[in-house]
JSON list of C-alpha atoms in Angstrom, two decimals:
[
{"chain": "A", "resi": 1, "resn": "UNK", "atom": "CA", "xyz": [0.00, 0.00, 0.00]},
{"chain": "A", "resi": 2, "resn": "UNK", "atom": "CA", "xyz": [2.00, 2.99, -1.30]},
{"chain": "A", "resi": 3, "resn": "UNK", "atom": "CA", "xyz": [-0.60, 5.68, -0.50]},
{"chain": "A", "resi": 4, "resn": "UNK", "atom": "CA", "xyz": [-0.12, 8.68, -2.79]},
{"chain": "A", "resi": 5, "resn": "UNK", "atom": "CA", "xyz": [2.76, 8.60, -5.25]},
{"chain": "A", "resi": 6, "resn": "UNK", "atom": "CA", "xyz": [4.04, 11.45, -7.42]},
{"chain": "A", "resi": 7, "resn": "UNK", "atom": "CA", "xyz": [6.41, 11.53, -10.37]},
{"chain": "A", "resi": 8, "resn": "UNK", "atom": "CA", "xyz": [8.86, 13.01, -11.01]},
{"chain": "A", "resi": 9, "resn": "UNK", "atom": "CA", "xyz": [10.48, 13.95, -7.69]},
{"chain": "A", "resi": 10, "resn": "UNK", "atom": "CA", "xyz": [12.43, 16.82, -9.23]},
{"chain": "A", "resi": 11, "resn": "UNK", "atom": "CA", "xyz": [12.33, 18.61, -12.57]},
{"chain": "A", "resi": 12, "resn": "UNK", "atom": "CA", "xyz": [14.10, 21.54, -14.19]},
{"chain": "A", "resi": 13, "resn": "UNK", "atom": "CA", "xyz": [12.34, 23.29, -17.07]},
{"chain": "A", "resi": 14, "resn": "UNK", "atom": "CA", "xyz": [13.13, 26.22, -19.30]},
{"chain": "A", "resi": 15, "resn": "UNK", "atom": "CA", "xyz": [10.60, 29.01, -19.66]},
{"chain": "A", "resi": 16, "resn": "UNK", "atom": "CA", "xyz": [7.98, 28.03, -22.22]},
{"chain": "A", "resi": 17, "resn": "UNK", "atom": "CA", "xyz": [8.46, 24.27, -21.93]},
{"chain": "A", "resi": 18, "resn": "UNK", "atom": "CA", "xyz": [5.55, 22.03, -21.00]},
{"chain": "A", "resi": 19, "resn": "UNK", "atom": "CA", "xyz": [5.34, 19.11, -18.64]},
{"chain": "A", "resi": 20, "resn": "UNK", "atom": "CA", "xyz": [2.88, 16.89, -16.80]},
{"chain": "A", "resi": 21, "resn": "UNK", "atom": "CA", "xyz": [3.10, 15.98, -13.14]},
{"chain": "A", "resi": 22, "resn": "UNK", "atom": "CA", "xyz": [1.67, 12.58, -12.37]},
{"chain": "A", "resi": 23, "resn": "UNK", "atom": "CA", "xyz": [-0.18, 11.50, -9.23]},
{"chain": "A", "resi": 24, "resn": "UNK", "atom": "CA", "xyz": [-1.69, 8.16, -8.28]},
{"chain": "A", "resi": 25, "resn": "UNK", "atom": "CA", "xyz": [-3.37, 6.83, -5.14]},
{"chain": "A", "resi": 26, "resn": "UNK", "atom": "CA", "xyz": [-4.13, 3.27, -4.16]},
{"chain": "A", "resi": 27, "resn": "UNK", "atom": "CA", "xyz": [-6.60, 3.96, -1.32]},
{"chain": "A", "resi": 28, "resn": "UNK", "atom": "CA", "xyz": [-9.72, 3.93, -3.51]},
{"chain": "A", "resi": 29, "resn": "UNK", "atom": "CA", "xyz": [-10.34, 7.57, -2.63]},
{"chain": "A", "resi": 30, "resn": "UNK", "atom": "CA", "xyz": [-12.95, 9.58, -4.50]},
{"chain": "A", "resi": 31, "resn": "UNK", "atom": "CA", "xyz": [-11.37, 13.04, -4.19]},
{"chain": "A", "resi": 32, "resn": "UNK", "atom": "CA", "xyz": [-7.98, 14.25, -5.35]},
{"chain": "A", "resi": 33, "resn": "UNK", "atom": "CA", "xyz": [-6.17, 17.61, -5.13]},
{"chain": "A", "resi": 34, "resn": "UNK", "atom": "CA", "xyz": [-3.17, 19.53, -6.44]},
{"chain": "A", "resi": 35, "resn": "UNK", "atom": "CA", "xyz": [-1.45, 22.14, -4.26]},
{"chain": "A", "resi": 36, "resn": "UNK", "atom": "CA", "xyz": [1.62, 24.29, -4.62]},
{"chain": "A", "resi": 37, "resn": "UNK", "atom": "CA", "xyz": [3.80, 25.24, -1.67]},
{"chain": "A", "resi": 38, "resn": "UNK", "atom": "CA", "xyz": [5.84, 28.45, -1.66]},
{"chain": "A", "resi": 39, "resn": "UNK", "atom": "CA", "xyz": [7.90, 29.82, 1.25]},
{"chain": "A", "resi": 40, "resn": "UNK", "atom": "CA", "xyz": [5.83, 31.84, 3.68]},
{"chain": "A", "resi": 41, "resn": "UNK", "atom": "CA", "xyz": [2.58, 31.14, 1.84]},
{"chain": "A", "resi": 42, "resn": "UNK", "atom": "CA", "xyz": [1.54, 27.73, 3.07]},
{"chain": "A", "resi": 43, "resn": "UNK", "atom": "CA", "xyz": [-0.15, 25.46, 0.56]},
{"chain": "A", "resi": 44, "resn": "UNK", "atom": "CA", "xyz": [-2.52, 26.83, -2.07]},
{"chain": "A", "resi": 45, "resn": "UNK", "atom": "CA", "xyz": [-5.05, 24.73, -3.92]},
{"chain": "A", "resi": 46, "resn": "UNK", "atom": "CA", "xyz": [-4.58, 24.70, -7.69]},
{"chain": "A", "resi": 47, "resn": "UNK", "atom": "CA", "xyz": [-7.29, 22.28, -8.83]},
{"chain": "A", "resi": 48, "resn": "UNK", "atom": "CA", "xyz": [-9.28, 19.51, -7.28]},
{"chain": "A", "resi": 49, "resn": "UNK", "atom": "CA", "xyz": [-11.47, 16.62, -8.33]},
{"chain": "A", "resi": 50, "resn": "UNK", "atom": "CA", "xyz": [-14.28, 15.86, -5.91]},
{"chain": "A", "resi": 51, "resn": "UNK", "atom": "CA", "xyz": [-15.08, 12.61, -7.72]},
{"chain": "A", "resi": 52, "resn": "UNK", "atom": "CA", "xyz": [-14.08, 10.75, -10.85]},
{"chain": "A", "resi": 53, "resn": "UNK", "atom": "CA", "xyz": [-15.18, 12.71, -13.89]},
{"chain": "A", "resi": 54, "resn": "UNK", "atom": "CA", "xyz": [-15.26, 16.13, -12.23]},
{"chain": "A", "resi": 55, "resn": "UNK", "atom": "CA", "xyz": [-12.63, 18.84, -11.82]},
{"chain": "A", "resi": 56, "resn": "UNK", "atom": "CA", "xyz": [-12.83, 22.35, -10.35]},
{"chain": "A", "resi": 57, "resn": "UNK", "atom": "CA", "xyz": [-10.56, 25.33, -9.94]},
{"chain": "A", "resi": 58, "resn": "UNK", "atom": "CA", "xyz": [-8.95, 26.17, -6.64]},
{"chain": "A", "resi": 59, "resn": "UNK", "atom": "CA", "xyz": [-7.29, 29.40, -5.49]},
{"chain": "A", "resi": 60, "resn": "UNK", "atom": "CA", "xyz": [-4.50, 29.58, -8.10]},
{"chain": "A", "resi": 61, "resn": "UNK", "atom": "CA", "xyz": [-5.51, 27.74, -11.32]},
{"chain": "A", "resi": 62, "resn": "UNK", "atom": "CA", "xyz": [-4.01, 30.11, -13.90]},
{"chain": "A", "resi": 63, "resn": "UNK", "atom": "CA", "xyz": [-1.35, 28.47, -16.05]},
{"chain": "A", "resi": 64, "resn": "UNK", "atom": "CA", "xyz": [-2.38, 24.92, -15.14]},
{"chain": "A", "resi": 65, "resn": "UNK", "atom": "CA", "xyz": [-4.69, 22.21, -16.44]},
{"chain": "A", "resi": 66, "resn": "UNK", "atom": "CA", "xyz": [-5.69, 18.91, -14.88]},
{"chain": "A", "resi": 67, "resn": "UNK", "atom": "CA", "xyz": [-7.01, 15.54, -15.96]},
{"chain": "A", "resi": 68, "resn": "UNK", "atom": "CA", "xyz": [-8.74, 12.98, -13.75]},
{"chain": "A", "resi": 69, "resn": "UNK", "atom": "CA", "xyz": [-7.69, 10.02, -15.85]},
{"chain": "A", "resi": 70, "resn": "UNK", "atom": "CA", "xyz": [-9.54, 7.47, -13.71]},
{"chain": "A", "resi": 71, "resn": "UNK", "atom": "CA", "xyz": [-10.31, 7.02, -10.02]},
{"chain": "A", "resi": 72, "resn": "UNK", "atom": "CA", "xyz": [-6.63, 6.42, -9.18]},
{"chain": "A", "resi": 73, "resn": "UNK", "atom": "CA", "xyz": [-4.85, 9.06, -11.24]},
{"chain": "A", "resi": 74, "resn": "UNK", "atom": "CA", "xyz": [-4.92, 12.86, -11.35]},
{"chain": "A", "resi": 75, "resn": "UNK", "atom": "CA", "xyz": [-2.38, 14.71, -13.48]},
{"chain": "A", "resi": 76, "resn": "UNK", "atom": "CA", "xyz": [-1.35, 18.36, -13.52]},
{"chain": "A", "resi": 77, "resn": "UNK", "atom": "CA", "xyz": [-0.11, 19.96, -16.74]},
{"chain": "A", "resi": 78, "resn": "UNK", "atom": "CA", "xyz": [1.88, 23.11, -17.26]},
{"chain": "A", "resi": 79, "resn": "UNK", "atom": "CA", "xyz": [1.44, 24.10, -20.93]},
{"chain": "A", "resi": 80, "resn": "UNK", "atom": "CA", "xyz": [4.01, 26.89, -21.00]},
{"chain": "A", "resi": 81, "resn": "UNK", "atom": "CA", "xyz": [6.09, 27.03, -17.84]},
{"chain": "A", "resi": 82, "resn": "UNK", "atom": "CA", "xyz": [7.00, 30.38, -16.28]},
{"chain": "A", "resi": 83, "resn": "UNK", "atom": "CA", "xyz": [9.54, 31.18, -13.53]},
{"chain": "A", "resi": 84, "resn": "UNK", "atom": "CA", "xyz": [6.60, 32.07, -11.25]},
{"chain": "A", "resi": 85, "resn": "UNK", "atom": "CA", "xyz": [5.64, 28.38, -11.34]},
{"chain": "A", "resi": 86, "resn": "UNK", "atom": "CA", "xyz": [8.84, 27.39, -9.57]},
{"chain": "A", "resi": 87, "resn": "UNK", "atom": "CA", "xyz": [7.47, 25.66, -6.50]},
{"chain": "A", "resi": 88, "resn": "UNK", "atom": "CA", "xyz": [6.95, 22.38, -4.71]},
{"chain": "A", "resi": 89, "resn": "UNK", "atom": "CA", "xyz": [3.81, 20.61, -5.91]},
{"chain": "A", "resi": 90, "resn": "UNK", "atom": "CA", "xyz": [1.83, 18.24, -3.73]},
{"chain": "A", "resi": 91, "resn": "UNK", "atom": "CA", "xyz": [-0.91, 15.86, -4.70]},
{"chain": "A", "resi": 92, "resn": "UNK", "atom": "CA", "xyz": [-3.40, 14.68, -2.09]},
{"chain": "A", "resi": 93, "resn": "UNK", "atom": "CA", "xyz": [-6.43, 12.42, -1.89]},
{"chain": "A", "resi": 94, "resn": "UNK", "atom": "CA", "xyz": [-9.34, 11.88, 0.48]},
{"chain": "A", "resi": 95, "resn": "UNK", "atom": "CA", "xyz": [-12.27, 9.53, 0.73]},
{"chain": "A", "resi": 96, "resn": "UNK", "atom": "CA", "xyz": [-14.71, 12.38, 0.07]},
{"chain": "A", "resi": 97, "resn": "UNK", "atom": "CA", "xyz": [-14.37, 16.16, -0.18]},
{"chain": "A", "resi": 98, "resn": "UNK", "atom": "CA", "xyz": [-15.99, 17.27, 3.08]},
{"chain": "A", "resi": 99, "resn": "UNK", "atom": "CA", "xyz": [-14.38, 16.92, 6.48]},
{"chain": "A", "resi": 100, "resn": "UNK", "atom": "CA", "xyz": [-12.16, 14.00, 5.54]},
{"chain": "A", "resi": 101, "resn": "UNK", "atom": "CA", "xyz": [-8.42, 13.66, 6.10]},
{"chain": "A", "resi": 102, "resn": "UNK", "atom": "CA", "xyz": [-6.35, 14.45, 3.06]},
{"chain": "A", "resi": 103, "resn": "UNK", "atom": "CA", "xyz": [-3.36, 12.15, 2.43]},
{"chain": "A", "resi": 104, "resn": "UNK", "atom": "CA", "xyz": [-0.39, 13.81, 0.76]},
{"chain": "A", "resi": 105, "resn": "UNK", "atom": "CA", "xyz": [2.25, 12.57, -1.63]},
{"chain": "A", "resi": 106, "resn": "UNK", "atom": "CA", "xyz": [5.96, 13.31, -1.16]},
{"chain": "A", "resi": 107, "resn": "UNK", "atom": "CA", "xyz": [5.94, 16.27, -3.56]},
{"chain": "A", "resi": 108, "resn": "UNK", "atom": "CA", "xyz": [7.56, 17.32, -6.83]},
{"chain": "A", "resi": 109, "resn": "UNK", "atom": "CA", "xyz": [10.16, 20.10, -6.80]},
{"chain": "A", "resi": 110, "resn": "UNK", "atom": "CA", "xyz": [9.92, 22.13, -10.00]},
{"chain": "A", "resi": 111, "resn": "UNK", "atom": "CA", "xyz": [12.46, 24.75, -11.05]},
{"chain": "A", "resi": 112, "resn": "UNK", "atom": "CA", "xyz": [11.64, 26.92, -14.06]},
{"chain": "A", "resi": 113, "resn": "UNK", "atom": "CA", "xyz": [14.59, 28.85, -15.46]},
{"chain": "B", "resi": 1, "resn": "UNK", "atom": "CA", "xyz": [-14.20, 34.11, 2.04]},
{"chain": "B", "resi": 2, "resn": "UNK", "atom": "CA", "xyz": [-12.32, 31.98, 4.51]},
{"chain": "B", "resi": 3, "resn": "UNK", "atom": "CA", "xyz": [-8.82, 32.72, 5.72]},
{"chain": "B", "resi": 4, "resn": "UNK", "atom": "CA", "xyz": [-6.35, 31.34, 8.24]},
{"chain": "B", "resi": 5, "resn": "UNK", "atom": "CA", "xyz": [-3.67, 33.24, 10.15]},
{"chain": "B", "resi": 6, "resn": "UNK", "atom": "CA", "xyz": [-0.89, 31.52, 11.99]},
{"chain": "B", "resi": 7, "resn": "UNK", "atom": "CA", "xyz": [0.40, 34.14, 14.34]},
{"chain": "B", "resi": 8, "resn": "UNK", "atom": "CA", "xyz": [4.00, 32.94, 14.65]},
{"chain": "B", "resi": 9, "resn": "UNK", "atom": "CA", "xyz": [6.24, 32.04, 11.73]},
{"chain": "B", "resi": 10, "resn": "UNK", "atom": "CA", "xyz": [8.86, 30.44, 14.00]},
{"chain": "B", "resi": 11, "resn": "UNK", "atom": "CA", "xyz": [8.64, 29.08, 17.54]},
{"chain": "B", "resi": 12, "resn": "UNK", "atom": "CA", "xyz": [11.90, 28.05, 19.24]},
{"chain": "B", "resi": 13, "resn": "UNK", "atom": "CA", "xyz": [11.51, 25.95, 22.38]},
{"chain": "B", "resi": 14, "resn": "UNK", "atom": "CA", "xyz": [13.69, 23.75, 24.54]},
{"chain": "B", "resi": 15, "resn": "UNK", "atom": "CA", "xyz": [13.15, 20.01, 24.72]},
{"chain": "B", "resi": 16, "resn": "UNK", "atom": "CA", "xyz": [10.59, 18.91, 27.35]},
{"chain": "B", "resi": 17, "resn": "UNK", "atom": "CA", "xyz": [9.08, 22.41, 27.52]},
{"chain": "B", "resi": 18, "resn": "UNK", "atom": "CA", "xyz": [5.41, 23.03, 26.67]},
{"chain": "B", "resi": 19, "resn": "UNK", "atom": "CA", "xyz": [4.48, 24.69, 23.39]},
{"chain": "B", "resi": 20, "resn": "UNK", "atom": "CA", "xyz": [1.48, 26.43, 21.86]},
{"chain": "B", "resi": 21, "resn": "UNK", "atom": "CA", "xyz": [1.15, 27.19, 18.15]},
{"chain": "B", "resi": 22, "resn": "UNK", "atom": "CA", "xyz": [-1.51, 29.77, 17.48]},
{"chain": "B", "resi": 23, "resn": "UNK", "atom": "CA", "xyz": [-4.10, 29.72, 14.70]},
{"chain": "B", "resi": 24, "resn": "UNK", "atom": "CA", "xyz": [-6.96, 32.11, 14.02]},
{"chain": "B", "resi": 25, "resn": "UNK", "atom": "CA", "xyz": [-9.49, 31.75, 11.22]},
{"chain": "B", "resi": 26, "resn": "UNK", "atom": "CA", "xyz": [-12.21, 33.81, 9.66]},
{"chain": "B", "resi": 27, "resn": "UNK", "atom": "CA", "xyz": [-15.34, 32.38, 8.10]},
{"chain": "B", "resi": 28, "resn": "UNK", "atom": "CA", "xyz": [-18.97, 33.31, 7.80]},
{"chain": "B", "resi": 29, "resn": "UNK", "atom": "CA", "xyz": [-20.14, 29.70, 7.92]},
{"chain": "B", "resi": 30, "resn": "UNK", "atom": "CA", "xyz": [-19.55, 26.61, 10.00]},
{"chain": "B", "resi": 31, "resn": "UNK", "atom": "CA", "xyz": [-16.09, 25.23, 9.47]},
{"chain": "B", "resi": 32, "resn": "UNK", "atom": "CA", "xyz": [-13.96, 22.19, 9.87]},
{"chain": "B", "resi": 33, "resn": "UNK", "atom": "CA", "xyz": [-10.48, 22.75, 11.30]},
{"chain": "B", "resi": 34, "resn": "UNK", "atom": "CA", "xyz": [-7.27, 20.80, 10.83]},
{"chain": "B", "resi": 35, "resn": "UNK", "atom": "CA", "xyz": [-3.65, 20.75, 11.92]},
{"chain": "B", "resi": 36, "resn": "UNK", "atom": "CA", "xyz": [-1.10, 19.11, 9.62]},
{"chain": "B", "resi": 37, "resn": "UNK", "atom": "CA", "xyz": [2.62, 18.52, 10.20]},
{"chain": "B", "resi": 38, "resn": "UNK", "atom": "CA", "xyz": [5.37, 18.49, 7.58]},
{"chain": "B", "resi": 39, "resn": "UNK", "atom": "CA", "xyz": [8.73, 16.93, 8.41]},
{"chain": "B", "resi": 40, "resn": "UNK", "atom": "CA", "xyz": [11.70, 18.03, 6.26]},
{"chain": "B", "resi": 41, "resn": "UNK", "atom": "CA", "xyz": [11.45, 16.96, 2.62]},
{"chain": "B", "resi": 42, "resn": "UNK", "atom": "CA", "xyz": [8.18, 15.12, 3.16]},
{"chain": "B", "resi": 43, "resn": "UNK", "atom": "CA", "xyz": [4.51, 15.61, 2.44]},
{"chain": "B", "resi": 44, "resn": "UNK", "atom": "CA", "xyz": [1.98, 16.68, 5.04]},
{"chain": "B", "resi": 45, "resn": "UNK", "atom": "CA", "xyz": [0.30, 14.35, 7.50]},
{"chain": "B", "resi": 46, "resn": "UNK", "atom": "CA", "xyz": [-2.71, 14.96, 9.71]},
{"chain": "B", "resi": 47, "resn": "UNK", "atom": "CA", "xyz": [-2.15, 15.68, 13.40]},
{"chain": "B", "resi": 48, "resn": "UNK", "atom": "CA", "xyz": [-5.79, 16.23, 14.37]},
{"chain": "B", "resi": 49, "resn": "UNK", "atom": "CA", "xyz": [-9.07, 17.68, 13.19]},
{"chain": "B", "resi": 50, "resn": "UNK", "atom": "CA", "xyz": [-12.22, 19.26, 14.56]},
{"chain": "B", "resi": 51, "resn": "UNK", "atom": "CA", "xyz": [-15.50, 18.50, 12.81]},
{"chain": "B", "resi": 52, "resn": "UNK", "atom": "CA", "xyz": [-18.07, 18.88, 15.61]},
{"chain": "B", "resi": 53, "resn": "UNK", "atom": "CA", "xyz": [-18.70, 17.89, 19.21]},
{"chain": "B", "resi": 54, "resn": "UNK", "atom": "CA", "xyz": [-16.14, 18.30, 21.98]},
{"chain": "B", "resi": 55, "resn": "UNK", "atom": "CA", "xyz": [-14.06, 21.42, 21.49]},
{"chain": "B", "resi": 56, "resn": "UNK", "atom": "CA", "xyz": [-10.91, 19.74, 22.85]},
{"chain": "B", "resi": 57, "resn": "UNK", "atom": "CA", "xyz": [-9.43, 17.49, 20.20]},
{"chain": "B", "resi": 58, "resn": "UNK", "atom": "CA", "xyz": [-6.61, 15.04, 20.81]},
{"chain": "B", "resi": 59, "resn": "UNK", "atom": "CA", "xyz": [-4.29, 13.99, 18.02]},
{"chain": "B", "resi": 60, "resn": "UNK", "atom": "CA", "xyz": [-1.21, 11.92, 17.35]},
{"chain": "B", "resi": 61, "resn": "UNK", "atom": "CA", "xyz": [2.15, 12.31, 19.09]},
{"chain": "B", "resi": 62, "resn": "UNK", "atom": "CA", "xyz": [0.62, 13.89, 22.22]},
{"chain": "B", "resi": 63, "resn": "UNK", "atom": "CA", "xyz": [-0.72, 17.00, 20.50]},
{"chain": "B", "resi": 64, "resn": "UNK", "atom": "CA", "xyz": [-4.11, 18.53, 21.26]},
{"chain": "B", "resi": 65, "resn": "UNK", "atom": "CA", "xyz": [-6.05, 21.57, 20.09]},
{"chain": "B", "resi": 66, "resn": "UNK", "atom": "CA", "xyz": [-9.01, 23.54, 21.36]},
{"chain": "B", "resi": 67, "resn": "UNK", "atom": "CA", "xyz": [-11.70, 24.98, 19.12]},
{"chain": "B", "resi": 68, "resn": "UNK", "atom": "CA", "xyz": [-12.86, 28.37, 20.40]},
{"chain": "B", "resi": 69, "resn": "UNK", "atom": "CA", "xyz": [-15.76, 29.63, 18.33]},
{"chain": "B", "resi": 70, "resn": "UNK", "atom": "CA", "xyz": [-16.10, 33.02, 20.05]},
{"chain": "B", "resi": 71, "resn": "UNK", "atom": "CA", "xyz": [-12.42, 33.80, 19.48]},
{"chain": "B", "resi": 72, "resn": "UNK", "atom": "CA", "xyz": [-12.30, 32.00, 16.11]},
{"chain": "B", "resi": 73, "resn": "UNK", "atom": "CA", "xyz": [-9.17, 30.19, 17.21]},
{"chain": "B", "resi": 74, "resn": "UNK", "atom": "CA", "xyz": [-7.81, 26.64, 17.03]},
{"chain": "B", "resi": 75, "resn": "UNK", "atom": "CA", "xyz": [-4.50, 26.68, 18.91]},
{"chain": "B", "resi": 76, "resn": "UNK", "atom": "CA", "xyz": [-2.28, 23.59, 19.00]},
{"chain": "B", "resi": 77, "resn": "UNK", "atom": "CA", "xyz": [-0.60, 22.53, 22.24]},
{"chain": "B", "resi": 78, "resn": "UNK", "atom": "CA", "xyz": [1.78, 19.91, 23.55]},
{"chain": "B", "resi": 79, "resn": "UNK", "atom": "CA", "xyz": [2.79, 19.72, 27.23]},
{"chain": "B", "resi": 80, "resn": "UNK", "atom": "CA", "xyz": [6.33, 18.43, 26.60]},
{"chain": "B", "resi": 81, "resn": "UNK", "atom": "CA", "xyz": [8.07, 18.53, 23.22]},
{"chain": "B", "resi": 82, "resn": "UNK", "atom": "CA", "xyz": [10.79, 16.25, 21.85]},
{"chain": "B", "resi": 83, "resn": "UNK", "atom": "CA", "xyz": [13.55, 16.91, 19.36]},
{"chain": "B", "resi": 84, "resn": "UNK", "atom": "CA", "xyz": [11.59, 14.78, 16.90]},
{"chain": "B", "resi": 85, "resn": "UNK", "atom": "CA", "xyz": [8.73, 17.34, 16.95]},
{"chain": "B", "resi": 86, "resn": "UNK", "atom": "CA", "xyz": [10.91, 19.76, 14.97]},
{"chain": "B", "resi": 87, "resn": "UNK", "atom": "CA", "xyz": [8.86, 20.36, 11.83]},
{"chain": "B", "resi": 88, "resn": "UNK", "atom": "CA", "xyz": [6.56, 22.82, 10.10]},
{"chain": "B", "resi": 89, "resn": "UNK", "atom": "CA", "xyz": [2.96, 22.92, 11.30]},
{"chain": "B", "resi": 90, "resn": "UNK", "atom": "CA", "xyz": [0.01, 24.07, 9.22]},
{"chain": "B", "resi": 91, "resn": "UNK", "atom": "CA", "xyz": [-3.44, 25.05, 10.37]},
{"chain": "B", "resi": 92, "resn": "UNK", "atom": "CA", "xyz": [-6.21, 24.69, 7.78]},
{"chain": "B", "resi": 93, "resn": "UNK", "atom": "CA", "xyz": [-9.93, 25.39, 7.49]},
{"chain": "B", "resi": 94, "resn": "UNK", "atom": "CA", "xyz": [-12.59, 24.04, 5.18]},
{"chain": "B", "resi": 95, "resn": "UNK", "atom": "CA", "xyz": [-16.32, 24.44, 4.78]},
{"chain": "B", "resi": 96, "resn": "UNK", "atom": "CA", "xyz": [-19.05, 22.34, 3.14]},
{"chain": "B", "resi": 97, "resn": "UNK", "atom": "CA", "xyz": [-17.20, 22.43, -0.20]},
{"chain": "B", "resi": 98, "resn": "UNK", "atom": "CA", "xyz": [-14.26, 20.58, 1.32]},
{"chain": "B", "resi": 99, "resn": "UNK", "atom": "CA", "xyz": [-11.62, 22.88, -0.13]},
{"chain": "B", "resi": 100, "resn": "UNK", "atom": "CA", "xyz": [-8.79, 23.41, 2.37]},
{"chain": "B", "resi": 101, "resn": "UNK", "atom": "CA", "xyz": [-7.41, 26.87, 3.05]},
{"chain": "B", "resi": 102, "resn": "UNK", "atom": "CA", "xyz": [-4.01, 26.68, 4.75]},
{"chain": "B", "resi": 103, "resn": "UNK", "atom": "CA", "xyz": [-2.25, 29.13, 7.01]},
{"chain": "B", "resi": 104, "resn": "UNK", "atom": "CA", "xyz": [1.28, 30.26, 6.26]},
{"chain": "B", "resi": 105, "resn": "UNK", "atom": "CA", "xyz": [2.85, 27.66, 8.54]},
{"chain": "B", "resi": 106, "resn": "UNK", "atom": "CA", "xyz": [4.78, 27.75, 11.83]},
{"chain": "B", "resi": 107, "resn": "UNK", "atom": "CA", "xyz": [8.24, 26.27, 12.11]},
{"chain": "B", "resi": 108, "resn": "UNK", "atom": "CA", "xyz": [8.72, 24.58, 15.48]},
{"chain": "B", "resi": 109, "resn": "UNK", "atom": "CA", "xyz": [12.39, 24.38, 16.42]},
{"chain": "B", "resi": 110, "resn": "UNK", "atom": "CA", "xyz": [13.05, 22.14, 19.42]},
{"chain": "B", "resi": 111, "resn": "UNK", "atom": "CA", "xyz": [16.46, 22.69, 20.98]},
{"chain": "B", "resi": 112, "resn": "UNK", "atom": "CA", "xyz": [18.30, 20.21, 23.21]}
]
């Protein structure tokens, strides 16, 4: 039981390049989330998926897209990376959206030059 | 709109001393409250949460928090800290939508 896994662990991009961050969970959770963590700002929600087949914007969705590929997988895509997207990205999952514990992956460190 | 303020960015404390990490929130509706901990180079894990009922909530590793509706606070306490408690602690609030709003984080530094 691996919980929430994320790939890659670390990535360096040049401005304008695209990439997809992958996330998978093996807990049969319905809800999945993408956050970014920046120093002094806590975690901010980018997008979330309350259940398979649905996605919604969070606090900071600009510059990102998501795909809920199936119940297990939720990917985050940067179409044209910018230095402002340098951050640590965390994926999380929970059994349902309301009041449930969110389980976090180990994070992806992204550096955009 | 909801918001969370963690009043201290860093809290240094000696081992075996008590500690309190402060969290205030603002919301116009009923909320759920959480404390998460992040050890270096790891993801977050839940310490405790308040959904309803008793305002004193006990969590893992000897931590507890008290929900105070009149003061809109959810402070985290531990009577005696260990070196291994050194980490970053995040307070978070959510409402019926389930979206979590995190505070800025408090770094707890436990000194020997």
